[in-house]
Amino acid sequence: MAQAKIERLITLMNALLGAPRPVTAAELRRRVPGYPDEDASFKRAFERDKDELREMGVPLLVESVPGTDPPILGYRIRPRDYELRDPGLDAEELEALNLAAAVVASDGGMGQRALFKLGGVAAATAPVAEIPADPDLVAAFTGVAERRSLRFGYHGVERVVNPYRLEFLRGRWYLNGFDHVRGEERWYRMSRVEGGVALDTPPSAFERPVEAVPGLRLDPWVLGGHTDPVTAEVWFDPAVAAAVRAELGDAQVVSDDDSGLVVSLVVTNREGFRSWLLAFLDRAELRSPPELRAELVGWLEEVAAR
């Protein structure tokens, strides 16, 4: 199997695993890199990917997206259906796993801890090789597990953060927590941390939110943007309203009736917002603010003049 296809299948599984609601094919087309641009080619590639996941034993569910009428099909993988069950290893099989864990060890004893969960015992044999772990990730994991504040540089500013969770998405680690400098909850891409991550407090230095921290959304109008935020109001044709509402959630909705759906989005990445909006062609219209609309019209006129 080609490397690009393997990466696409892994990214597809990551998008579906534990999704709070069924994810439509249109959403997956935008979120998962590597699919063809042409509609028919995308459909064939997506059908092949679904077949391959099923052949590998991945329990892919097909369900209607809540709130869509007529129903729109979506896909997801429930963690409880996919997680490893107790394999029932006997003593000899556990010994073989123990020997394998002794041959190559990773920093922090992650392989040994996994072995313990299967009922194994510590190996008496010294490891032959050791795989280094990212010290920043180790510190971040420690901060999350022990509720210790972290100190690190990010975009030239020293941050002090109460870490709530780490999430691995599309090949990258992201940290979520309360930023004492900004005075709000934020996400950070770990590969962009500057100067290393330091544990800044003793354990149990803060309390996590009572409500579960929501998972990271890679919204193109936000991710990677550093411009001043601007609130955009966008109208969508009734033909795509249900799919858009399922993607964005009710919190973004201004109105939804026979004339169409109107949503409000806080934009910090204007290029990403433009690309996302134009994918809807004539079924979407940027209504406000005037300066963002003028910027979009000017960009389209430049493209048309080339």
Coordinates of C-alpha atoms in Angstrom, one line a residue:
M1 CA 0.0 0.0 0.0
A2 CA 1.4 3.4 -1.0
Q3 CA 2.6 5.7 1.8
A4 CA 0.1 8.4 0.9
K5 CA -2.8 6.0 1.1
I6 CA -1.7 4.7 4.5
E7 CA -1.5 8.3 5.8
R8 CA -4.9 9.0 4.4
L9 CA -6.5 5.9 6.0
I10 CA -4.9 6.8 9.4
T11 CA -6.2 10.4 9.1
L12 CA -9.6 9.1 8.1
M13 CA -9.7 6.7 11.1
N14 CA -8.6 9.6 13.4
A15 CA -11.4 11.8 12.2
L16 CA -14.0 9.0 12.8
L17 CA -12.8 7.5 16.0
G18 CA -14.8 8.9 18.9
A19 CA -16.6 11.5 16.8
P20 CA -19.5 12.8 18.9
R21 CA -21.8 12.6 15.8
P22 CA -21.7 10.9 12.4
V23 CA -19.3 12.7 10.1
T24 CA -20.6 13.3 6.5
A25 CA -18.6 12.4 3.4
A26 CA -18.4 16.1 2.5
E27 CA -16.9 16.9 5.9
L28 CA -14.3 14.1 5.5
R29 CA -13.4 15.3 2.1
R30 CA -12.5 18.7 3.6
R31 CA -10.7 17.3 6.7
V32 CA -8.8 14.4 5.3
P33 CA -5.9 15.3 2.9
G34 CA -5.2 13.2 -0.1
Y35 CA -8.6 12.8 -1.8
P36 CA -9.0 13.7 -5.5
D37 CA -10.6 17.0 -6.3
E38 CA -13.1 15.7 -8.9
D39 CA -16.4 14.5 -7.4
A40 CA -16.6 11.1 -9.1
S41 CA -12.9 10.3 -8.3
F42 CA -13.4 11.3 -4.7
K43 CA -16.5 9.1 -4.4
R44 CA -14.6 6.1 -5.8
A45 CA -11.6 6.7 -3.5
F46 CA -13.8 7.1 -0.5
E47 CA -15.7 3.9 -1.2
R48 CA -12.4 2.0 -1.5
D49 CA -11.2 3.5 1.8
K50 CA -14.3 2.4 3.6
D51 CA -14.0 -1.1 2.1
E52 CA -10.4 -1.4 3.2
L53 CA -11.2 -0.2 6.8
R54 CA -13.9 -2.9 7.0
E55 CA -11.5 -5.5 5.6
M56 CA -9.1 -4.6 8.4
G57 CA -11.8 -5.2 10.9
V58 CA -12.5 -1.6 11.7
P59 CA -16.2 -1.3 13.0
L60 CA -17.4 1.6 10.7
L61 CA -20.9 2.7 11.6
V62 CA -23.2 4.4 9.0
E63 CA -25.9 6.6 10.6
S64 CA -28.1 9.5 9.8
V65 CA -26.7 12.9 10.9
P66 CA -29.0 14.3 13.6
G67 CA -31.1 17.2 12.5
T68 CA -30.9 16.5 8.7
D69 CA -34.1 16.3 6.7
P70 CA -34.0 14.5 4.3
P71 CA -31.5 12.4 6.2
I72 CA -27.8 12.7 5.4
L73 CA -25.6 9.7 6.0
G74 CA -22.5 10.0 8.2
Y75 CA -19.8 7.8 9.5
R76 CA -18.1 7.2 12.9
I77 CA -16.2 4.6 14.9
R78 CA -17.2 4.0 18.5
P79 CA -14.1 3.6 20.7
R80 CA -15.7 0.8 22.7
D81 CA -16.1 -1.2 19.4
Y82 CA -12.5 -0.6 18.4
E83 CA -10.5 -0.7 21.6
L84 CA -8.4 -3.8 22.3
R85 CA -10.2 -6.4 24.4
D86 CA -8.3 -8.8 26.7
P87 CA -6.6 -11.2 24.4
G88 CA -6.4 -13.9 27.1
L89 CA -2.6 -14.5 26.8
D90 CA -1.1 -17.5 28.6
A91 CA 2.2 -17.5 30.5
E92 CA 4.3 -18.4 27.5
E93 CA 2.8 -15.7 25.3
L94 CA 3.3 -13.1 28.0
E95 CA 6.9 -14.2 28.4
A96 CA 7.4 -13.7 24.6
L97 CA 5.9 -10.2 24.8
N98 CA 8.1 -9.5 27.8
L99 CA 11.2 -10.5 25.8
A100 CA 10.1 -8.3 22.9
A101 CA 9.7 -5.3 25.2
A102 CA 13.2 -5.8 26.5
V103 CA 14.7 -5.7 23.0
V104 CA 13.5 -2.1 22.3
A105 CA 12.4 0.2 25.1
S106 CA 11.1 3.8 24.8
D107 CA 11.7 6.6 27.2
G108 CA 9.5 6.6 30.2
G109 CA 8.8 2.9 30.1
M110 CA 5.6 3.2 28.0
G111 CA 6.2 -0.3 26.5
Q112 CA 6.6 -1.8 30.0
R113 CA 3.4 -0.1 31.2
A114 CA 1.5 -1.5 28.2
L115 CA 2.9 -4.9 29.0
F116 CA 1.7 -4.7 32.6
K117 CA -1.8 -4.0 31.4
L118 CA -1.7 -7.3 29.6
G119 CA -0.6 -9.1 32.7
G120 CA 3.2 -9.2 31.9
V121 CA 6.1 -8.9 34.3
A122 CA 9.2 -6.7 34.2
A123 CA 12.0 -8.1 32.1
A124 CA 15.3 -9.0 33.6
T125 CA 17.1 -8.4 30.3
A126 CA 18.6 -5.0 29.6
P127 CA 17.1 -3.2 26.5
V128 CA 19.1 -3.4 23.3
A129 CA 18.0 0.0 22.1
E130 CA 16.2 3.0 23.4
I131 CA 13.9 5.2 21.4
P132 CA 14.1 8.9 22.6
A133 CA 10.9 10.7 23.5
D134 CA 10.2 14.4 23.1
P135 CA 11.0 16.0 26.5
D136 CA 8.4 18.7 25.9
L137 CA 5.7 16.1 25.4
V138 CA 6.8 14.2 28.5
A139 CA 6.5 17.4 30.5
A140 CA 3.1 18.2 29.0
F141 CA 1.8 14.8 29.8
T142 CA 3.1 15.1 33.3
G143 CA 1.4 18.5 33.7
V144 CA -1.9 17.1 32.5
A145 CA -1.7 14.0 34.7
E146 CA -0.6 15.7 37.8
R147 CA -2.4 19.0 37.4
R148 CA 0.8 21.0 37.3
S149 CA 1.1 24.4 35.5
L150 CA 3.4 24.6 32.5
R151 CA 5.7 27.4 31.4
F152 CA 6.9 27.8 27.8
G153 CA 7.4 30.2 24.9
Y154 CA 4.8 30.5 22.1
H155 CA 4.9 33.1 19.3
G156 CA 7.5 35.1 21.2
V157 CA 5.5 35.3 24.4
E158 CA 6.2 33.4 27.6
R159 CA 3.0 31.5 28.6
V160 CA 1.9 30.0 31.9
V161 CA -0.8 27.4 31.2
N162 CA -2.9 25.1 33.3
P163 CA -2.9 22.0 31.0
Y164 CA -6.3 20.2 30.6
R165 CA -5.6 17.8 27.8
L166 CA -3.4 16.7 24.9
E167 CA -4.7 15.7 21.6
F168 CA -3.0 14.0 18.6
L169 CA -4.5 15.1 15.3
R170 CA -3.3 14.8 11.8
G171 CA 0.2 13.8 12.8
R172 CA 0.6 16.6 15.4
W173 CA 0.2 17.0 19.1
Y174 CA -1.9 19.9 20.5
L175 CA -2.2 21.1 24.1
N176 CA -5.3 22.6 25.6
G177 CA -5.4 24.6 28.8
F178 CA -6.0 27.9 30.5
D179 CA -3.5 30.6 29.5
H180 CA -2.8 32.9 32.5
V181 CA -1.2 35.5 30.1
R182 CA -4.2 35.6 27.8
G183 CA -6.8 35.0 30.6
E184 CA -8.6 32.4 28.6
E185 CA -8.6 28.7 27.4
R186 CA -6.5 28.1 24.3
W187 CA -5.0 25.4 22.1
Y188 CA -1.2 25.2 21.3
R189 CA 0.6 23.2 18.7
M190 CA 3.4 21.4 20.5
S191 CA 5.8 21.6 17.6
R192 CA 5.6 25.4 17.8
V193 CA 6.6 25.6 21.5
E194 CA 9.8 27.7 22.0
G195 CA 12.5 27.1 24.5
G196 CA 11.1 23.9 26.0
V197 CA 8.3 23.1 28.4
A198 CA 8.9 23.5 32.2
L199 CA 6.8 22.2 35.1
D200 CA 6.0 25.4 36.9
T201 CA 4.1 24.3 40.0
P202 CA 3.8 21.3 42.4
P203 CA 1.1 18.7 41.7
S204 CA -2.6 19.5 42.2
A205 CA -2.0 23.2 41.5
F206 CA -5.4 23.8 39.7
E207 CA -8.8 22.2 39.2
R208 CA -9.9 21.1 35.8
P209 CA -13.3 22.3 34.4
V210 CA -16.2 20.3 35.7
E211 CA -17.5 19.9 32.1
A212 CA -15.5 17.8 29.7
V213 CA -13.0 19.8 27.6
P214 CA -14.3 19.7 24.0
G215 CA -12.1 18.1 21.4
L216 CA -10.0 20.2 19.0
R217 CA -11.7 21.6 15.9
L218 CA -9.5 22.4 13.0
D219 CA -11.7 25.1 11.7
P220 CA -10.0 26.7 8.7
W221 CA -11.2 30.2 9.5
V222 CA -9.4 30.0 12.9
L223 CA -6.5 27.5 12.7
G224 CA -3.1 29.2 12.1
G225 CA -4.6 32.6 12.0
H226 CA -3.1 35.6 13.9
T227 CA -5.0 38.5 12.5
D228 CA -7.4 40.5 14.7
P229 CA -10.7 38.6 15.1
V230 CA -13.6 39.7 13.0
T231 CA -17.2 38.3 13.2
A232 CA -18.5 37.2 9.8
E233 CA -22.2 36.6 9.0
V234 CA -22.7 34.0 6.2
W235 CA -25.9 32.9 4.5
F236 CA -26.3 29.4 3.1
D237 CA -28.8 28.0 0.7
P238 CA -31.5 25.7 2.2
A239 CA -30.0 22.8 0.0
V240 CA -26.8 22.8 2.1
A241 CA -28.2 24.3 5.4
A242 CA -28.6 20.9 7.2
A243 CA -25.0 19.8 6.4
V244 CA -23.6 23.2 7.4
R245 CA -25.5 23.2 10.7
A246 CA -24.4 19.6 11.4
E247 CA -20.8 20.7 10.9
L248 CA -20.9 23.9 12.9
G249 CA -23.4 23.1 15.6
D250 CA -26.2 25.2 16.9
A251 CA -24.0 27.8 18.7
Q252 CA -23.1 29.4 15.5
V253 CA -26.6 29.7 14.1
V254 CA -28.2 33.2 13.8
S255 CA -31.4 32.0 12.0
D256 CA -32.6 29.0 10.1
D257 CA -35.8 29.1 8.0
D258 CA -37.1 28.5 4.5
S259 CA -35.0 31.3 3.2
G260 CA -31.8 29.6 4.3
L261 CA -29.3 29.3 7.2
V262 CA -27.4 32.3 8.6
V263 CA -24.4 31.6 10.8
S264 CA -21.9 33.8 12.7
L265 CA -18.2 32.9 12.7
V266 CA -15.3 34.6 14.5
V267 CA -12.6 34.7 11.8
T268 CA -8.8 35.0 12.6
N269 CA -7.5 33.3 9.4
R270 CA -9.0 35.1 6.5
E271 CA -7.4 33.0 3.8
G272 CA -8.7 29.8 5.4
F273 CA -12.1 31.3 5.7
R274 CA -12.1 32.3 2.1
S275 CA -11.2 28.8 0.9
W276 CA -13.8 27.2 3.1
L277 CA -16.6 29.6 2.0
L278 CA -15.8 29.4 -1.8
A279 CA -16.2 25.6 -1.6
F280 CA -20.0 26.2 -1.4
L281 CA -19.9 28.1 -4.7
D282 CA -23.2 30.0 -5.2
R283 CA -24.9 28.3 -2.2
A284 CA -23.2 30.6 0.3
E285 CA -22.9 34.4 0.6
L286 CA -20.8 36.5 2.9
R287 CA -23.1 39.2 4.1
S288 CA -21.0 41.1 6.7
P289 CA -18.8 42.8 7.7
P290 CA -18.4 45.1 4.7
E291 CA -14.6 45.2 4.9
L292 CA -14.3 41.4 4.8
R293 CA -16.9 41.2 2.0
A294 CA -14.9 43.8 0.0
E295 CA -11.7 41.9 0.6
L296 CA -13.3 38.7 -0.7
V297 CA -14.7 40.5 -3.8
G298 CA -11.3 42.1 -4.5
W299 CA -9.5 38.8 -4.3
L300 CA -12.0 37.2 -6.7
E301 CA -11.6 40.1 -9.2
E302 CA -7.8 39.7 -9.1
V303 CA -8.2 36.0 -9.8
A304 CA -10.6 36.7 -12.7
A305 CA -8.2 39.3 -14.2
R306 CA -5.3 36.9 -14.4

